[in-house]
Amino acid sequence: MVGTPFSSGHPLADRRADFAATMAAGAAWVDAAEVMSSALELAPDWAAGWYQLGDYFESACDAEAAATAWRKAIELEPGDPFGAGLKIDLQRAVPVVETMPTAFVETLFDQYAPRFEASLVGKLDYTGPDVIMRALTEVGFERASSAIDLGCGTGLMGEALRERCDWLGGYDVSQEMLKQAARKGIYDFLGKQDLCALEVSDLRYDLIVAADVFIYVGALERVIGWAANSLAPRGQVAFTVERGEAPLELRESRRFAHSEEYVLGVLRNAGFKYITLTDCVLRKDRGVDVKAFCVVASMEPLVSRFDRDGGEVVAA
């Protein structure tokens, strides 16, 4: 589960929760839910316990009971560090959530940080930085005076960029991920920042990148608007998104997918005229390739091919 350490502070409740987890490991979901419910009778203010109870009910195919438990978790922790609201939304025929709770993303990656690279690169065949660098090279990118890595994580994208940037900064919502990135010594600046709350300042960047990050942002209007107002002349924004059919699609993985039409619409509305889209596979999820596309966009042409094509380029 995602959340704070799985302890209620009540020894007997913790023992019952451990017993419930053992039952769940054997797929005895109804029994696990019953025992977990008895643990919560002893620790009724245990938000993480209510979230876990919801998961047990969901696995037991009791959607109504699961939603009730998740609502209790949100009531106790309004910031929703467990992502219970996303689980409730996924029960709807058409999910309506357009962004993720900041506390959920922060908690998720604070916990994930120590094993992030071993898991993402070693087990999931993650290729985000390579995909973005190839796409940038294709449109003529050579070097940036200043670049900002949104959702920099442990610095995988930064490692790919470092030799081609005079100044490189990174933002991430997770302090633990930032600690991992700082150890590499590749960033000139690192800051803790919710990407959904970026504010335009006097700083201007030649390059803004977001590798496999917008899947945790959801609706892109605000962050793309920020990028449009934060680019230097002839600057570029480059990012990857999971490919979806609907404009904005919350998946069972509790990540967002985006359609080409939606992404293009957001970019055009923000003033971007020169756009490339490149199909790619970012990583694997349970052994299956995650279909995605990489975007490079600018308001002014960077290389002559844009001039020949007379403006916008959309490449499959």
CSV table of C-alpha atoms in Angstrom, one decimal:
chain,number,residue,atom,x,y,z
A,1,MET,CA,0.0,0.0,0.0
A,2,VAL,CA,1.0,3.6,-0.4
A,3,GLY,CA,1.0,5.7,2.8
A,4,THR,CA,2.6,6.3,6.1
A,5,PRO,CA,4.3,3.3,7.9
A,6,PHE,CA,1.6,0.7,8.3
A,7,SER,CA,1.2,1.0,12.0
A,8,SER,CA,-1.8,2.3,14.0
A,9,GLY,CA,0.1,2.9,17.2
A,10,HIS,CA,-2.2,0.3,18.9
A,11,PRO,CA,-0.4,-3.0,19.3
A,12,LEU,CA,-3.4,-5.3,19.2
A,13,ALA,CA,-4.8,-3.4,16.1
A,14,ASP,CA,-1.4,-3.9,14.4
A,15,ARG,CA,-1.4,-7.6,15.1
A,16,ARG,CA,-4.9,-7.9,13.6
A,17,ALA,CA,-3.8,-5.9,10.6
A,18,ASP,CA,-0.8,-8.3,10.2
A,19,PHE,CA,-3.2,-11.2,10.4
A,20,ALA,CA,-5.4,-9.6,7.8
A,21,ALA,CA,-2.4,-9.1,5.5
A,22,THR,CA,-1.5,-12.8,5.8
A,23,MET,CA,-5.1,-13.7,4.8
A,24,ALA,CA,-4.9,-11.3,1.9
A,25,ALA,CA,-1.6,-12.9,0.7
A,26,GLY,CA,-3.7,-16.1,0.3
A,27,ALA,CA,-6.4,-14.2,-1.6
A,28,ALA,CA,-8.9,-14.7,1.3
A,29,TRP,CA,-10.2,-11.2,0.8
A,30,VAL,CA,-13.4,-11.4,2.6
A,31,ASP,CA,-11.7,-12.8,5.7
A,32,ALA,CA,-9.0,-10.2,5.4
A,33,ALA,CA,-11.6,-7.4,5.3
A,34,GLU,CA,-13.4,-8.8,8.4
A,35,VAL,CA,-10.2,-9.0,10.4
A,36,MET,CA,-9.0,-5.5,9.2
A,37,SER,CA,-12.4,-4.1,10.3
A,38,SER,CA,-11.9,-5.5,13.8
A,39,ALA,CA,-8.5,-3.8,13.9
A,40,LEU,CA,-10.1,-0.5,13.0
A,41,GLU,CA,-12.6,-0.9,15.8
A,42,LEU,CA,-9.6,-0.6,18.1
A,43,ALA,CA,-8.0,2.2,16.0
A,44,PRO,CA,-10.8,4.1,14.4
A,45,ASP,CA,-8.6,7.1,13.5
A,46,TRP,CA,-6.1,5.1,11.5
A,47,ALA,CA,-6.4,6.5,8.0
A,48,ALA,CA,-3.9,4.1,6.4
A,49,GLY,CA,-5.8,1.2,7.9
A,50,TRP,CA,-9.1,2.5,6.3
A,51,TYR,CA,-7.3,2.8,3.0
A,52,GLN,CA,-6.1,-0.8,3.3
A,53,LEU,CA,-9.6,-2.0,4.2
A,54,GLY,CA,-10.9,-0.4,1.0
A,55,ASP,CA,-8.3,-2.4,-1.0
A,56,TYR,CA,-9.5,-5.6,0.7
A,57,PHE,CA,-13.1,-4.9,-0.1
A,58,GLU,CA,-12.2,-4.0,-3.7
A,59,SER,CA,-10.4,-7.3,-4.1
A,60,ALA,CA,-13.5,-9.0,-2.6
A,61,CYS,CA,-15.6,-7.3,-5.3
A,62,ASP,CA,-17.5,-5.2,-2.8
A,63,ALA,CA,-17.2,-1.8,-4.5
A,64,GLU,CA,-19.6,0.0,-2.2
A,65,ALA,CA,-17.8,-1.1,1.0
A,66,ALA,CA,-14.5,-0.2,-0.6
A,67,ALA,CA,-15.7,3.3,-1.4
A,68,THR,CA,-17.0,3.8,2.1
A,69,ALA,CA,-13.6,2.8,3.6
A,70,TRP,CA,-11.7,5.1,1.2
A,71,ARG,CA,-14.0,8.0,2.0
A,72,LYS,CA,-13.2,7.4,5.7
A,73,ALA,CA,-9.5,7.5,4.9
A,74,ILE,CA,-9.9,10.9,3.1
A,75,GLU,CA,-12.0,12.2,6.0
A,76,LEU,CA,-9.1,11.4,8.4
A,77,GLU,CA,-6.4,12.6,6.0
A,78,PRO,CA,-8.0,15.3,3.7
A,79,GLY,CA,-4.7,15.7,1.8
A,80,ASP,CA,-5.2,12.1,0.6
A,81,PRO,CA,-1.7,10.8,0.8
A,82,PHE,CA,-2.9,7.3,-0.1
A,83,GLY,CA,-4.7,8.3,-3.3
A,84,ALA,CA,-8.1,7.0,-2.0
A,85,GLY,CA,-9.9,9.6,-4.1
A,86,LEU,CA,-8.4,8.2,-7.3
A,87,LYS,CA,-9.6,4.7,-6.3
A,88,ILE,CA,-13.1,6.1,-5.8
A,89,ASP,CA,-13.0,7.9,-9.1
A,90,LEU,CA,-11.9,4.7,-10.9
A,91,GLN,CA,-15.1,3.1,-9.8
A,92,ARG,CA,-17.1,5.5,-12.0
A,93,ALA,CA,-18.1,4.6,-15.5
A,94,VAL,CA,-16.2,7.7,-16.7
A,95,PRO,CA,-13.5,9.0,-14.2
A,96,VAL,CA,-13.7,12.7,-13.7
A,97,VAL,CA,-10.6,13.5,-11.7
A,98,GLU,CA,-8.2,15.7,-13.6
A,99,THR,CA,-5.2,15.8,-11.3
A,100,MET,CA,-3.6,13.8,-8.5
A,101,PRO,CA,-3.4,14.8,-4.8
A,102,THR,CA,0.0,16.4,-4.3
A,103,ALA,CA,0.3,14.5,-1.0
A,104,PHE,CA,-0.2,11.2,-2.8
A,105,VAL,CA,2.5,11.8,-5.3
A,106,GLU,CA,4.9,13.1,-2.7
A,107,THR,CA,4.3,10.1,-0.4
A,108,LEU,CA,4.5,7.7,-3.3
A,109,PHE,CA,7.9,8.9,-4.4
A,110,ASP,CA,9.3,9.5,-0.9
A,111,GLN,CA,8.8,5.8,-0.3
A,112,TYR,CA,10.0,4.8,-3.8
A,113,ALA,CA,13.2,6.9,-3.9
A,114,PRO,CA,15.7,4.4,-2.4
A,115,ARG,CA,14.8,1.7,-5.0
A,116,PHE,CA,13.6,4.0,-7.8
A,117,GLU,CA,16.4,3.6,-10.3
A,118,ALA,CA,16.9,-0.1,-9.7
A,119,SER,CA,13.2,-0.7,-10.3
A,120,LEU,CA,12.6,1.7,-13.2
A,121,VAL,CA,15.7,1.0,-15.2
A,122,GLY,CA,16.7,-2.5,-14.1
A,123,LYS,CA,13.2,-4.0,-14.1
A,124,LEU,CA,10.9,-1.8,-16.2
A,125,ASP,CA,13.3,-1.0,-19.1
A,126,TYR,CA,12.7,2.7,-18.7
A,127,THR,CA,13.9,4.8,-21.7
A,128,GLY,CA,12.4,8.3,-21.1
A,129,PRO,CA,15.7,10.3,-21.1
A,130,ASP,CA,17.0,8.5,-24.3
A,131,VAL,CA,13.6,9.1,-26.0
A,132,ILE,CA,13.6,12.8,-25.2
A,133,MET,CA,17.3,13.4,-26.2
A,134,ARG,CA,16.7,11.6,-29.5
A,135,ALA,CA,13.7,13.8,-30.2
A,136,LEU,CA,15.5,17.0,-29.3
A,137,THR,CA,18.5,16.0,-31.5
A,138,GLU,CA,16.1,15.3,-34.4
A,139,VAL,CA,14.8,18.9,-34.4
A,140,GLY,CA,18.3,20.4,-34.2
A,141,PHE,CA,18.8,20.9,-30.5
A,142,GLU,CA,22.5,21.2,-29.6
A,143,ARG,CA,22.9,23.0,-26.4
A,144,ALA,CA,21.0,25.1,-23.8
A,145,SER,CA,22.3,28.0,-21.8
A,146,SER,CA,19.7,27.2,-19.1
A,147,ALA,CA,17.4,24.2,-18.7
A,148,ILE,CA,15.0,23.0,-16.1
A,149,ASP,CA,14.1,19.4,-15.4
A,150,LEU,CA,10.5,19.2,-14.2
A,151,GLY,CA,9.9,16.2,-11.9
A,152,CYS,CA,13.6,15.5,-12.0
A,153,GLY,CA,13.3,12.5,-9.6
A,154,THR,CA,16.7,11.0,-8.9
A,155,GLY,CA,18.3,12.7,-11.9
A,156,LEU,CA,18.1,10.3,-14.7
A,157,MET,CA,17.1,13.0,-17.2
A,158,GLY,CA,19.6,15.3,-15.7
A,159,GLU,CA,22.4,12.9,-16.4
A,160,ALA,CA,21.4,12.8,-20.1
A,161,LEU,CA,21.2,16.6,-20.3
A,162,ARG,CA,24.2,17.7,-18.2
A,163,GLU,CA,26.9,17.8,-20.9
A,164,ARG,CA,24.6,19.9,-23.1
A,165,CYS,CA,23.5,22.5,-20.6
A,166,ASP,CA,25.5,25.4,-19.2
A,167,TRP,CA,23.1,25.7,-16.2
A,168,LEU,CA,20.7,22.9,-15.2
A,169,GLY,CA,18.0,23.0,-12.5
A,170,GLY,CA,15.5,20.5,-11.2
A,171,TYR,CA,12.1,20.5,-9.5
A,172,ASP,CA,10.4,17.6,-7.8
A,173,VAL,CA,7.6,17.3,-5.2
A,174,SER,CA,9.5,14.5,-3.3
A,175,GLN,CA,12.2,15.6,-0.9
A,176,GLU,CA,13.6,12.0,-0.8
A,177,MET,CA,14.0,12.0,-4.6
A,178,LEU,CA,15.7,15.3,-4.5
A,179,LYS,CA,18.2,13.9,-2.0
A,180,GLN,CA,19.0,11.1,-4.4
A,181,ALA,CA,19.5,13.6,-7.2
A,182,ALA,CA,21.7,15.9,-5.1
A,183,ARG,CA,24.1,13.1,-4.4
A,184,LYS,CA,24.9,12.9,-8.2
A,185,GLY,CA,26.2,16.5,-8.2
A,186,ILE,CA,24.8,17.2,-11.7
A,187,TYR,CA,22.3,20.0,-11.0
A,188,ASP,CA,23.2,23.6,-10.4
A,189,PHE,CA,19.9,24.0,-8.5
A,190,LEU,CA,17.3,21.7,-7.0
A,191,GLY,CA,14.0,22.7,-5.5
A,192,LYS,CA,10.9,21.1,-3.9
A,193,GLN,CA,8.0,22.1,-6.0
A,194,ASP,CA,4.4,21.0,-6.9
A,195,LEU,CA,4.3,21.2,-10.6
A,196,CYS,CA,0.6,22.0,-10.5
A,197,ALA,CA,1.5,25.2,-8.6
A,198,LEU,CA,4.4,26.6,-10.6
A,199,GLU,CA,4.4,30.4,-10.8
A,200,VAL,CA,5.9,32.4,-13.6
A,201,SER,CA,8.9,34.4,-12.5
A,202,ASP,CA,11.6,36.5,-14.2
A,203,LEU,CA,13.6,33.3,-15.0
A,204,ARG,CA,13.7,32.1,-18.6
A,205,TYR,CA,14.8,28.7,-19.9
A,206,ASP,CA,16.1,27.6,-23.3
A,207,LEU,CA,14.8,24.1,-22.5
A,208,ILE,CA,12.1,22.7,-20.2
A,209,VAL,CA,11.9,18.9,-20.0
A,210,ALA,CA,9.5,16.5,-18.2
A,211,ALA,CA,10.4,12.9,-18.6
A,212,ASP,CA,7.5,10.5,-17.7
A,213,VAL,CA,6.2,13.2,-15.3
A,214,PHE,CA,2.9,14.4,-16.7
A,215,ILE,CA,1.3,11.0,-16.1
A,216,TYR,CA,1.2,12.2,-12.4
A,217,VAL,CA,0.0,15.7,-13.3
A,218,GLY,CA,-3.1,15.0,-15.3
A,219,ALA,CA,-4.6,18.1,-16.9
A,220,LEU,CA,-1.8,20.0,-18.6
A,221,GLU,CA,-3.2,23.4,-19.2
A,222,ARG,CA,-1.6,25.0,-16.2
A,223,VAL,CA,1.9,23.5,-16.5
A,224,ILE,CA,2.0,24.1,-20.3
A,225,GLY,CA,0.9,27.7,-19.7
A,226,TRP,CA,3.7,28.1,-17.2
A,227,ALA,CA,6.2,26.6,-19.7
A,228,ALA,CA,5.0,29.0,-22.5
A,229,ASN,CA,5.6,32.0,-20.3
A,230,SER,CA,8.9,30.7,-19.0
A,231,LEU,CA,10.8,29.9,-22.2
A,232,ALA,CA,13.5,32.2,-23.6
A,233,PRO,CA,13.2,33.2,-27.3
A,234,ARG,CA,13.5,30.1,-29.5
A,235,GLY,CA,13.3,27.9,-26.4
A,236,GLN,CA,11.8,24.4,-26.4
A,237,VAL,CA,9.7,22.2,-24.2
A,238,ALA,CA,10.1,18.5,-24.4
A,239,PHE,CA,8.1,15.8,-22.6
A,240,THR,CA,6.6,12.4,-22.7
A,241,VAL,CA,3.1,11.2,-22.0
A,242,GLU,CA,1.3,7.8,-22.0
A,243,ARG,CA,-0.9,7.4,-25.1
A,244,GLY,CA,-4.6,7.4,-24.5
A,245,GLU,CA,-7.8,7.5,-26.5
A,246,ALA,CA,-9.7,9.9,-24.4
A,247,PRO,CA,-8.3,13.5,-24.0
A,248,LEU,CA,-7.5,12.7,-20.3
A,249,GLU,CA,-7.7,9.2,-19.0
A,250,LEU,CA,-7.1,8.0,-15.4
A,251,ARG,CA,-6.0,4.4,-15.6
A,252,GLU,CA,-6.1,1.5,-13.1
A,253,SER,CA,-2.4,2.2,-12.5
A,254,ARG,CA,-3.5,5.5,-11.1
A,255,ARG,CA,-1.5,7.3,-13.8
A,256,PHE,CA,-3.0,9.5,-16.5
A,257,ALA,CA,-2.8,9.0,-20.2
A,258,HIS,CA,-3.4,11.7,-22.8
A,259,SER,CA,-4.6,11.7,-26.4
A,260,GLU,CA,-2.6,13.4,-29.2
A,261,GLU,CA,-5.6,15.7,-29.9
A,262,TYR,CA,-5.7,16.9,-26.3
A,263,VAL,CA,-2.0,17.6,-26.1
A,264,LEU,CA,-1.9,19.4,-29.4
A,265,GLY,CA,-4.8,21.5,-28.4
A,266,VAL,CA,-3.2,22.5,-25.1
A,267,LEU,CA,0.0,23.4,-26.8
A,268,ARG,CA,-1.6,25.4,-29.6
A,269,ASN,CA,-3.8,27.3,-27.1
A,270,ALA,CA,-0.6,28.2,-25.2
A,271,GLY,CA,1.0,29.7,-28.3
A,272,PHE,CA,3.2,26.8,-29.5
A,273,LYS,CA,3.4,26.6,-33.3
A,274,TYR,CA,6.2,24.1,-34.0
A,275,ILE,CA,5.4,20.7,-32.6
A,276,THR,CA,6.7,17.2,-33.2
A,277,LEU,CA,5.1,14.0,-31.9
A,278,THR,CA,7.1,10.8,-31.9
A,279,ASP,CA,5.7,7.4,-30.9
A,280,CYS,CA,7.7,5.6,-28.3
A,281,VAL,CA,7.7,2.9,-25.6
A,282,LEU,CA,8.7,4.4,-22.2
A,283,ARG,CA,8.8,1.3,-20.0
A,284,LYS,CA,7.1,-1.9,-19.3
A,285,ASP,CA,4.2,-2.4,-16.9
A,286,ARG,CA,3.7,-6.0,-15.7
A,287,GLY,CA,5.7,-7.1,-18.7
A,288,VAL,CA,3.7,-5.2,-21.3
A,289,ASP,CA,5.1,-2.2,-23.3
A,290,VAL,CA,3.6,1.1,-22.2
A,291,LYS,CA,2.7,3.0,-25.4
A,292,ALA,CA,3.5,6.7,-25.3
A,293,PHE,CA,4.6,9.6,-27.4
A,294,CYS,CA,7.3,12.3,-27.0
A,295,VAL,CA,6.6,15.9,-27.7
A,296,VAL,CA,9.0,18.7,-28.6
A,297,ALA,CA,7.4,22.1,-29.0
A,298,SER,CA,8.6,25.7,-29.6
A,299,MET,CA,7.1,29.0,-30.6
A,300,GLU,CA,9.8,29.8,-33.1
A,301,PRO,CA,11.5,27.4,-35.6
A,302,LEU,CA,14.8,26.0,-34.6
A,303,VAL,CA,16.0,24.3,-37.8
A,304,SER,CA,15.4,24.9,-41.5
A,305,ARG,CA,13.1,21.9,-41.9
A,306,PHE,CA,10.4,23.8,-40.0
A,307,ASP,CA,10.7,26.7,-42.4
A,308,ARG,CA,10.4,24.3,-45.4
A,309,ASP,CA,7.2,22.8,-43.9
A,310,GLY,CA,5.7,26.2,-43.4
A,311,GLY,CA,5.0,26.0,-39.6
A,312,GLU,CA,3.8,23.2,-37.5
A,313,VAL,CA,5.2,19.7,-37.8
A,314,VAL,CA,3.3,16.7,-36.5
A,315,ALA,CA,5.4,13.5,-37.1
A,316,ALA,CA,4.2,10.1,-36.2
